[in-house]
Short mmCIF file of C-alpha atoms and ligand atoms in Angstrom, two decimals:
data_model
loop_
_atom_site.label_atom_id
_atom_site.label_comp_id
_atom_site.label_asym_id
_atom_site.label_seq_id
_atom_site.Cartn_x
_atom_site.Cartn_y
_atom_site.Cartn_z
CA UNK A 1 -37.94 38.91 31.01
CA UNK A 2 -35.06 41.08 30.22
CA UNK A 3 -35.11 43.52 27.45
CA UNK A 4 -32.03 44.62 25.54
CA UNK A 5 -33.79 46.82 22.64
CA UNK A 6 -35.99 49.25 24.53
CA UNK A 7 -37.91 50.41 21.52
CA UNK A 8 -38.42 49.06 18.68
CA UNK A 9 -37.33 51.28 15.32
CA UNK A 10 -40.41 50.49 13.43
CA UNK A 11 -42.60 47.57 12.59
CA UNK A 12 -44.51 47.89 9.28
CA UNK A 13 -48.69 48.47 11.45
CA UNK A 14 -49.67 47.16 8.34
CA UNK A 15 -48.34 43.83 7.62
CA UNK A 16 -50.18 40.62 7.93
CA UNK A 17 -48.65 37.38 9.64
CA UNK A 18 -49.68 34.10 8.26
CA UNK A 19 -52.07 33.38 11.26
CA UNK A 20 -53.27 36.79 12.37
CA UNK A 21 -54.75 35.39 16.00
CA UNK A 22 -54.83 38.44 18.52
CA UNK A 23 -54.72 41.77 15.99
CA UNK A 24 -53.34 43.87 19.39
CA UNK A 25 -49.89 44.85 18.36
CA UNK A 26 -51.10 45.81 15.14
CA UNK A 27 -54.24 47.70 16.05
CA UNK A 28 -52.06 49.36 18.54
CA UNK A 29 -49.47 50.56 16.37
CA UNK A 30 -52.44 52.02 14.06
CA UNK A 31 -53.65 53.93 16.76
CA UNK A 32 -50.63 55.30 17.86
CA UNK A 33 -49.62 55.95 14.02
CA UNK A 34 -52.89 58.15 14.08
CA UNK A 35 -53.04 59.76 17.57
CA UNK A 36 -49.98 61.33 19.10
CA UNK A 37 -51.52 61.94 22.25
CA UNK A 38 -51.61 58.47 22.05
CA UNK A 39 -48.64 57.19 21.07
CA UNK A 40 -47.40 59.82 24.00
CA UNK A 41 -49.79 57.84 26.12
CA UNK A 42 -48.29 54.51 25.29
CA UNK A 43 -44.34 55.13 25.49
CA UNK A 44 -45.51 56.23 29.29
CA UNK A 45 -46.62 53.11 30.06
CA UNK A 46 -43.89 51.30 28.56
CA UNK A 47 -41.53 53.30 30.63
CA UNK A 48 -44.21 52.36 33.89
CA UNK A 49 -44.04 49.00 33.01
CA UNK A 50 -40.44 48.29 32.28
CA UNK A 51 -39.74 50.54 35.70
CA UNK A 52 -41.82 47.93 37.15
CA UNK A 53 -40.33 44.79 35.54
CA UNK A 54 -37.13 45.59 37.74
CA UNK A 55 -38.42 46.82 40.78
CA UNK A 56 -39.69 43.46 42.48
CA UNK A 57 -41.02 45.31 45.44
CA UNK A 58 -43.78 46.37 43.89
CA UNK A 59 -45.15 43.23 44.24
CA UNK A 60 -46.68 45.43 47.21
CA UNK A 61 -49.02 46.69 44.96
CA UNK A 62 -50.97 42.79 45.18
CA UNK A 63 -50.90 42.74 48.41
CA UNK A 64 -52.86 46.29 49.21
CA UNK A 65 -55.24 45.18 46.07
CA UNK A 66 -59.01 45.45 47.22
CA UNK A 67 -61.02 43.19 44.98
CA UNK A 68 -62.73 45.21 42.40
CA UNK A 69 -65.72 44.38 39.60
CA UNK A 70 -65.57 45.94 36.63
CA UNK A 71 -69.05 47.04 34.60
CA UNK A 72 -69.05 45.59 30.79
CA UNK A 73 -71.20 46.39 28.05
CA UNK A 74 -71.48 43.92 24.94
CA UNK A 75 -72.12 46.05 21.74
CA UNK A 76 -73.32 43.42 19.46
CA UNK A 77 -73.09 44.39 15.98
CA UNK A 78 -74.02 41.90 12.87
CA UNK A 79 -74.71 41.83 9.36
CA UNK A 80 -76.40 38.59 9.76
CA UNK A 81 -78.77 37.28 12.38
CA UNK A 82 -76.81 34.59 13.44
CA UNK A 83 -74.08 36.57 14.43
CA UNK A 84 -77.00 38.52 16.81
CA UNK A 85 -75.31 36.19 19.28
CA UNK A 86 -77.79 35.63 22.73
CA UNK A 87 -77.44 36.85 26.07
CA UNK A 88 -77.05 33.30 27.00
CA UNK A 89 -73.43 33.21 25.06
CA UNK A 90 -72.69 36.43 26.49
CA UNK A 91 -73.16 35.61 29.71
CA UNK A 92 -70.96 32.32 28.95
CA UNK A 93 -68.13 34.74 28.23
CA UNK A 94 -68.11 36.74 30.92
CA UNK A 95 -68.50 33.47 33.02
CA UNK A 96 -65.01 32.06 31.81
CA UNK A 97 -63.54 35.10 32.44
CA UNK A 98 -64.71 35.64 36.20
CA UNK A 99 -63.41 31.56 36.48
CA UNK A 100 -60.06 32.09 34.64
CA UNK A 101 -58.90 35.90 36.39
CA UNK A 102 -59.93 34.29 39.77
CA UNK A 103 -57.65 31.21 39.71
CA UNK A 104 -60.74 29.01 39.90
CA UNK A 105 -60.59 27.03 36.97
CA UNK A 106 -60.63 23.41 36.94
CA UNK A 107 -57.30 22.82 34.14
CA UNK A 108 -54.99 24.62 37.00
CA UNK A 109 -53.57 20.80 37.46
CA UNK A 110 -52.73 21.05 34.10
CA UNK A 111 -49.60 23.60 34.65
CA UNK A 112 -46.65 22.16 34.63
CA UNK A 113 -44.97 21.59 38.08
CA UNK A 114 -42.51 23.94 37.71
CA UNK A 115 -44.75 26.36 37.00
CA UNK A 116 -47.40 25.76 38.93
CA UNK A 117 -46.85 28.04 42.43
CA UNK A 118 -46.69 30.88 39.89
CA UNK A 119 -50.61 30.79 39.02
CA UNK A 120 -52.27 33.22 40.82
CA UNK A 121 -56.02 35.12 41.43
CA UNK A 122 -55.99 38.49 40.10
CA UNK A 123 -58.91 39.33 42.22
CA UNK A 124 -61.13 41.04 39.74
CA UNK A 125 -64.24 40.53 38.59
CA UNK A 126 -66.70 41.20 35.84
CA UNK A 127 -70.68 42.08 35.67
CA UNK A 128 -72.66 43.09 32.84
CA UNK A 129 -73.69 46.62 33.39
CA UNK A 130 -77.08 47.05 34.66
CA UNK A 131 -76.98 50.38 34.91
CA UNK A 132 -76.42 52.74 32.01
CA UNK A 133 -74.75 56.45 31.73
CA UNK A 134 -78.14 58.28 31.90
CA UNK A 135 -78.63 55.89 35.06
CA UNK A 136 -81.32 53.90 33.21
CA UNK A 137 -81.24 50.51 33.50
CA UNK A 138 -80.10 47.44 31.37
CA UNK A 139 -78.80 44.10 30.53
CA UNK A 140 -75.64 45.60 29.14
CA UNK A 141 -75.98 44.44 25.99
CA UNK A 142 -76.42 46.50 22.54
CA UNK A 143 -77.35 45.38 19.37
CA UNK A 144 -76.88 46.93 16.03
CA UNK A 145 -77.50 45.49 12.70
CA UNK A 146 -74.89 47.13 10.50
CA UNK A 147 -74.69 46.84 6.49
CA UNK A 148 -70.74 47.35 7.20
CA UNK A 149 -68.63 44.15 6.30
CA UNK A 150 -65.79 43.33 8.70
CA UNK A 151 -66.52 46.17 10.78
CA UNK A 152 -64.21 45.70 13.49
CA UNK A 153 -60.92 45.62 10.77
CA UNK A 154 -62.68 48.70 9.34
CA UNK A 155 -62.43 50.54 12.32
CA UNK A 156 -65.77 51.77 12.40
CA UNK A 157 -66.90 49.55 15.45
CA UNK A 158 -66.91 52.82 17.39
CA UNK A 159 -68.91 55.02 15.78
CA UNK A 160 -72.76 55.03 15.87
CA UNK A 161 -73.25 57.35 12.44
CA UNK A 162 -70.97 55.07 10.17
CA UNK A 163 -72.27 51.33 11.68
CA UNK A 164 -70.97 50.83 14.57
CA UNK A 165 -71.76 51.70 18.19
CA UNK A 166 -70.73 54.62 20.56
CA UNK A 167 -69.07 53.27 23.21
CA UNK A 168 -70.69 53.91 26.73
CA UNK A 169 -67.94 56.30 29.03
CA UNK A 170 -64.49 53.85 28.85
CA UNK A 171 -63.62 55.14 32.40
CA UNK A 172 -66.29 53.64 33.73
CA UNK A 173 -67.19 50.64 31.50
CA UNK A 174 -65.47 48.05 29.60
CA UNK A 175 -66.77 48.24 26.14
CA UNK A 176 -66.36 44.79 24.06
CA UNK A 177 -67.86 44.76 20.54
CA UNK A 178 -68.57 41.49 19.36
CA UNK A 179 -68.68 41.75 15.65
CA UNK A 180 -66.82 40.84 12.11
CA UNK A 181 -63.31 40.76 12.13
CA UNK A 182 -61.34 40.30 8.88
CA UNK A 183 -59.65 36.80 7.92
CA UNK A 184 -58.16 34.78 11.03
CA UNK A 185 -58.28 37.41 13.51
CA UNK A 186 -59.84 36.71 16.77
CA UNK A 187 -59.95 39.44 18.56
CA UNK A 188 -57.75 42.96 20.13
CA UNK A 189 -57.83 45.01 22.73
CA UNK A 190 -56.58 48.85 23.15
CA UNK A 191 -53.75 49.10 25.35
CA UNK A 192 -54.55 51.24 28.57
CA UNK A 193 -52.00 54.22 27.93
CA UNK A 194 -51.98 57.57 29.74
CA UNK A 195 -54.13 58.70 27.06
CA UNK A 196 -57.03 56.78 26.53
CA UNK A 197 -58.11 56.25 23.00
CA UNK A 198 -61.77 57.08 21.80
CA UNK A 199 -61.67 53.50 20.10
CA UNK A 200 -61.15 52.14 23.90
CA UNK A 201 -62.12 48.71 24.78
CA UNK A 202 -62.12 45.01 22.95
CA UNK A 203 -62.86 43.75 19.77
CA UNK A 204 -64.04 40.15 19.65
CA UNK A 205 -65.29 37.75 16.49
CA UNK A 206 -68.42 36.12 17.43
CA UNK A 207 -66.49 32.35 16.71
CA UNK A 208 -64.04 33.04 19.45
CA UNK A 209 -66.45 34.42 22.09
CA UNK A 210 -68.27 32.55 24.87
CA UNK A 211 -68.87 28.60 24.81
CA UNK A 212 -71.83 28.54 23.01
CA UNK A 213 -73.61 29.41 19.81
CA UNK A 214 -71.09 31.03 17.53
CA UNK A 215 -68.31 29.77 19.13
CA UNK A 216 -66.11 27.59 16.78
CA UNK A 217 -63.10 25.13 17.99
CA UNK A 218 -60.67 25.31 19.38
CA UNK A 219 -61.12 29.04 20.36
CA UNK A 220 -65.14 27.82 22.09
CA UNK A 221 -63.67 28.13 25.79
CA UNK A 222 -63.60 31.78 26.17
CA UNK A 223 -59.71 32.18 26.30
CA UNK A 224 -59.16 34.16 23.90
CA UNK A 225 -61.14 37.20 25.50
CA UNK A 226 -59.52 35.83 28.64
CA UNK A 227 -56.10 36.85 26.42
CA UNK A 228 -57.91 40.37 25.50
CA UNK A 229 -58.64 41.45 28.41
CA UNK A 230 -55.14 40.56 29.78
CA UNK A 231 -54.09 43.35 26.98
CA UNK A 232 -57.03 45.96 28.55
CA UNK A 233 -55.55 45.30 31.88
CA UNK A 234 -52.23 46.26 30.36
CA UNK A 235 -50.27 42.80 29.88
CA UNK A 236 -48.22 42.38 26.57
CA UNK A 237 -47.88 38.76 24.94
CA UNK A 238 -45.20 36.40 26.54
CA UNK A 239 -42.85 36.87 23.50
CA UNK A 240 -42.81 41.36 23.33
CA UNK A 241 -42.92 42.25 20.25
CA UNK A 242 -43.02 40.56 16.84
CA UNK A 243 -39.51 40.83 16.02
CA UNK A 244 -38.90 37.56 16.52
CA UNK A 245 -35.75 37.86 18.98
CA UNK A 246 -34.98 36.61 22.08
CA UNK A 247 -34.25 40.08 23.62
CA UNK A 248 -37.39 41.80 23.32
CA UNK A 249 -39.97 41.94 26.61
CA UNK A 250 -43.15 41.44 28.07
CA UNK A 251 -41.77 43.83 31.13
CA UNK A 252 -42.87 40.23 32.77
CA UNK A 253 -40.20 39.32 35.26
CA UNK A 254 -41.54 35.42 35.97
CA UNK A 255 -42.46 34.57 32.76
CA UNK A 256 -39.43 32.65 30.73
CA UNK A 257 -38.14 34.74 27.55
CA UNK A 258 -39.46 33.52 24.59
CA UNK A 259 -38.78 34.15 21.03
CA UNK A 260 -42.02 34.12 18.99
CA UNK A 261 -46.02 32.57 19.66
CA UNK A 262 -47.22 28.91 20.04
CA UNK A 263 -50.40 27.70 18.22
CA UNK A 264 -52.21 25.06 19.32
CA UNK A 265 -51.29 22.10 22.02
CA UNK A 266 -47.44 22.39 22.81
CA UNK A 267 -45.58 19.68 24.61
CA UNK A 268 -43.87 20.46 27.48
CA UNK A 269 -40.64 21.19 27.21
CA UNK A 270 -40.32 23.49 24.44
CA UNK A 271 -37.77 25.88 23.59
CA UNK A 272 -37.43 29.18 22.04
CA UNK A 273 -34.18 31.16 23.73
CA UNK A 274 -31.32 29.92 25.16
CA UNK A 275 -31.18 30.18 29.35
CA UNK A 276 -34.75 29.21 29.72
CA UNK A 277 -34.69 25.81 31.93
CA UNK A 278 -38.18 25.38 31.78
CA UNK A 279 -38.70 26.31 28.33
CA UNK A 280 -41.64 28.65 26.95
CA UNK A 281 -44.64 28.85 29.31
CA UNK A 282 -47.18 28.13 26.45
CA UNK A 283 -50.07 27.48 28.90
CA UNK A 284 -49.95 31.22 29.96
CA UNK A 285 -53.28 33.48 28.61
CA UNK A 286 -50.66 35.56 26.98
CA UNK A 287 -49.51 33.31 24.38
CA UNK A 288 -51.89 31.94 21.61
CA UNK A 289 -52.63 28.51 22.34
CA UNK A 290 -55.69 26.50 22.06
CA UNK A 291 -58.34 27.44 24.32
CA UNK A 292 -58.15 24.10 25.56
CA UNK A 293 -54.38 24.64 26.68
CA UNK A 294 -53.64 27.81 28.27
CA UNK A 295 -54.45 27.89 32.26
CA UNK A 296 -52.66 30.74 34.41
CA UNK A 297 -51.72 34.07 34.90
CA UNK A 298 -48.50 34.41 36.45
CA UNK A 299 -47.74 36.62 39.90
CA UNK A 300 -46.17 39.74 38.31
CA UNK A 301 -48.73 39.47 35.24
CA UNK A 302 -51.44 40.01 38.26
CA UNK A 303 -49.38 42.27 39.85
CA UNK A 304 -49.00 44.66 36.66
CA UNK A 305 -52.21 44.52 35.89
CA UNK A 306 -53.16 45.58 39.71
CA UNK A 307 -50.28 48.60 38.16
CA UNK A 308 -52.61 49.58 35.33
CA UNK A 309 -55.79 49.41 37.31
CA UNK A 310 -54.35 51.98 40.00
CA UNK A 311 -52.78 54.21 37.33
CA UNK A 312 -54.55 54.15 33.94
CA UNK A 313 -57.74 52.28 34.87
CA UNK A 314 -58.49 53.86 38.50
CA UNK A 315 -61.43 55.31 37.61
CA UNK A 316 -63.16 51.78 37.09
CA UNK A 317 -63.00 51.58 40.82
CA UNK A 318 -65.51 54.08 41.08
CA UNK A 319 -68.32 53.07 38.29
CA UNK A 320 -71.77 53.07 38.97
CA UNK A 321 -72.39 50.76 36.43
CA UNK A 322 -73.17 47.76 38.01
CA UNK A 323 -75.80 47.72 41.22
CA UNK A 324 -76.82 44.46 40.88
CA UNK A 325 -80.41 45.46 40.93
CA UNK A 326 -81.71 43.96 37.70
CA UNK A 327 -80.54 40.46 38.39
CA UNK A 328 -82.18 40.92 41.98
CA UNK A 329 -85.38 41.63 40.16
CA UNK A 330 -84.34 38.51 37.81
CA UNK A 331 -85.01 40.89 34.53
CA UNK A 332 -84.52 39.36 31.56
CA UNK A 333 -83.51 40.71 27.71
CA UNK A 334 -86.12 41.78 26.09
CA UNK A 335 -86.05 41.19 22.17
CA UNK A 336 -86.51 44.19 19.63
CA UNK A 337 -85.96 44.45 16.00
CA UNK A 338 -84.82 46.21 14.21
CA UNK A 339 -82.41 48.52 16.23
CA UNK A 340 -81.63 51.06 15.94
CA UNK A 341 -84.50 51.87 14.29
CA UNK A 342 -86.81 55.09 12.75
CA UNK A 343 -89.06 54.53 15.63
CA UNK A 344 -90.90 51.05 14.25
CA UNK A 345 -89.88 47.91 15.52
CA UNK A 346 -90.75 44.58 16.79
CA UNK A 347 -90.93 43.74 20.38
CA UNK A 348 -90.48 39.78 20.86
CA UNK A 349 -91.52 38.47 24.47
CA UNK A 350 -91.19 34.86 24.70
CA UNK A 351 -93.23 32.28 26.19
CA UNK A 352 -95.49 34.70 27.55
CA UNK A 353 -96.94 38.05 26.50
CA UNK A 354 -96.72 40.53 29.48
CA UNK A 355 -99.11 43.05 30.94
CA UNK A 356 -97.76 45.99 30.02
CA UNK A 357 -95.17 47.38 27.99
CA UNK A 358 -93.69 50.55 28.56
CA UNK A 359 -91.18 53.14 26.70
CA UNK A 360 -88.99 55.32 28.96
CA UNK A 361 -86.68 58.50 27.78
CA UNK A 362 -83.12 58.83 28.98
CA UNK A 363 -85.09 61.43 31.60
CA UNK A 364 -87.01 58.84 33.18
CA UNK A 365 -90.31 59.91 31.39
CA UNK A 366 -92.45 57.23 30.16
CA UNK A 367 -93.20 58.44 26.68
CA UNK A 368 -95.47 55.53 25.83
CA UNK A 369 -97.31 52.68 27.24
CA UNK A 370 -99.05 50.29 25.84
CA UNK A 371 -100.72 46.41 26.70
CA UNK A 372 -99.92 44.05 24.64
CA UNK A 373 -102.02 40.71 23.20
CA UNK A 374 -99.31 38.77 21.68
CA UNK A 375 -96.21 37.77 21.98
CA UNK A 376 -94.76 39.61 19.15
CA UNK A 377 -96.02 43.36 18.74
CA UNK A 378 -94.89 45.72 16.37
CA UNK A 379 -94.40 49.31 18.04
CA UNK A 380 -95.10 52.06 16.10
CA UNK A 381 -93.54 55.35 17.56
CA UNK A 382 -92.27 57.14 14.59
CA UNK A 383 -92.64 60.58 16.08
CA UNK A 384 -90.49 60.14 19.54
CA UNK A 385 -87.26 62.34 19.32
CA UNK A 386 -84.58 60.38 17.92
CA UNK A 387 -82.42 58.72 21.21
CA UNK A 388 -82.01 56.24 23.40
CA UNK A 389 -84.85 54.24 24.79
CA UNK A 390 -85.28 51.80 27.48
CA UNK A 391 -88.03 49.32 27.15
CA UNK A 392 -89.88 47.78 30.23
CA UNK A 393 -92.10 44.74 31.05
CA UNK A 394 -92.32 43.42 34.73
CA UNK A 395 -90.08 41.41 33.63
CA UNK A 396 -88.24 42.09 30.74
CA UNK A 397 -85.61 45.45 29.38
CA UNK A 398 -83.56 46.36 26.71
CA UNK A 399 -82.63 49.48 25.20
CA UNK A 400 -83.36 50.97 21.53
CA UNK A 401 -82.11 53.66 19.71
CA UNK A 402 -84.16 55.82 17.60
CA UNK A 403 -82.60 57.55 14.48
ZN1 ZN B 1 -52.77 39.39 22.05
#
């Protein structure tokens, strides 16, 4: 959609709107209030995207796109155990969102007709990391209990001394952290800018990830993260910025102009800004509908996300975080508490207890081994260097840190 105000002149970062859904624009703005490197970063990519919005032949750029997958790590961080959410709801998430970027969900008859040739695949995929930095392996999944309320609002999700979690390299890995979020926010992601930001990655309250568990109506389909990623890839919501005007822009040249967010279930028709025939396209991932009610990604969305991945995200091409080893070996997570932890801690191993349990250091050397007789053992390692662990059973990993 057209733009007529290239930049904005300011937006107050730190105002709340009634229904604070995806906290992007906000967090963004914060980031770039604090980090000019960033902020540099960001007006380059506004200037790459809005050359893009009006040069239609880089719709080339879809057609030389090789299907990529990109590694993810969870960093689960909670207060409380129930927000420890399980690998099971993980893995729900990043189900939806292999479905919904591939064009292969089952609502795609749901788009209205007029919209409908415009849904597209955007050929990109997503595993959970099984391999780590240090090249150990995993189930790409952290967890950290954290004292820290609303840690992802605080800003603190990032950093392992006040909370949070380090994030594993963001070139190479999509970092999510699934954790409290203030109020009615769901979730935001850090725009990909020249620059990339040390808090890099998504943000995502437990009630709006995956299908299961924590998941709370109408945000328990996994379209919201669907929405964040969309951000991490680069993509802007449907309406530009907040300023409530028909003339700002999502640099999105097949999406209709549209003047501000739709909640919930809209019917179709409806209106925002004059000149739009069809009316808003509400059932896009980039507006803030029920989860129930948005279905496509349009052909330039795809194609400036395919943009960002060749520019700012290029190096996600060429992670080695993902083998697919561990699910050939059919590993599954292995539960320790608490973690991190001084080096005592509670192994869990389900239905049954295994033959051997072993401890290895990010150098490959097994620092401790050990057979247990139950199925929940309490480890006692107080005097191994303070790092990061990976624990082994035949069948079973995780990782724990050591303080
Ligand atoms: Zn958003």
């Amino acid at each position: 959609m057209r733009k007529l105000l290239f930049f904005l002149l300011f937006i107050n970062v730190f105002s709340l709107t009634a229904q604070d859904h995806c906290a992007s624009d906000k967090e963004n703005l914060r980031e770039q209030h604090s980090d000019s490197e960033f902020d540099e970063g960001i007006q380059l990519l506004n200037a790459l995207s809005a050359e893009f919005e009006f040069d239609q032949s880089s719709a080339s750029v879809r057609d030389g796109f090789k299907e990529v997958t990109i590694p993810v790590v969870v960093h689960v961080l909670y207060r409380e155990e129930e927000n420890n959410i399980s690998y099971e709801q993980i893995q729900s998430q990043i189900d939806v969102l292999n479905r919904d970027f591939n064009a292969e969900n089952g609502d795609l008859d749901k788009i209205p007709e007029v919209f409908r040739a415009l849904a597209t695949s955007a050929q990109i995929r997503f595993r959970l990391a099984d391999k780590d930095q240090y090249g150990n392996f995993t189930k790409g999944v952290t967890r950290t209990l954290t004292t820290v309320e609303n840690i992802g609002t605080e800003n603190l999700y990032h950093q392992s001394t006040r909370g949070g979690r380090d994030p594993w390299p963001q070139v190479h890995y999509m970092n999510v952290w699934v954790c409290e979020l203030e109020g009615n926010t769901l979730g935001f992601a850090i725009l990909p800018g020249s620059k990339m930001s040390e808090r890099d990655g998504i943000v995502m309250s437990p009630r709006a990830f995956g299908t299961l568990g924590t998941a709370k109506e109408p945000y328990n389909l996994g379209r919201t993260f669907v929405h964040e990623v969309g951000h991490y890839l680069g993509l802007r919501h449907l309406w530009g910025s907040d300023d409530e005007s028909c003339s700002s822009t999502d640099y999105i040249s097949d999406t209709p102009t549209q003047l501000k967010e739709n909640f919930g279930c809209k019917p179709f028709p409806t209106y925002s800004c004059l000149g739009q025939p069809n009316g808003d396209m509400f059932m896009n991932y980039m507006d803030y509908g029920n989860d129930s009610c948005m279905y496509l990604f349009t052909q330039r969305q795809v194609d400036l996300m395919h943009l960002v991945m060749k520019t700012n995200r290029s190096a996600l091409f060429h992670s080695e975080g993902f083998t697919g080893i561990v699910a050939e070996r059919n590993l599954s997570e292995l539960k320790i508490y608490p973690n991190p932890s001084e080096g005592i801690f509670h192994v869990e191993f389900g239905e049954q207890t295994p033959s051997k349990i072993e401890l290895v250091n990010m150098l490959g050397d097994v620092v401790y081994s050990y057979s247990p007789t139950s199925k929940i053992e309490l480890i006692n390692v107080p005097e191994l260097p303070p790092g990061i662990y990976s624990l082994i059973t035949p069948s079973q990993i995780n990782q724990i840190v050591i303080r």
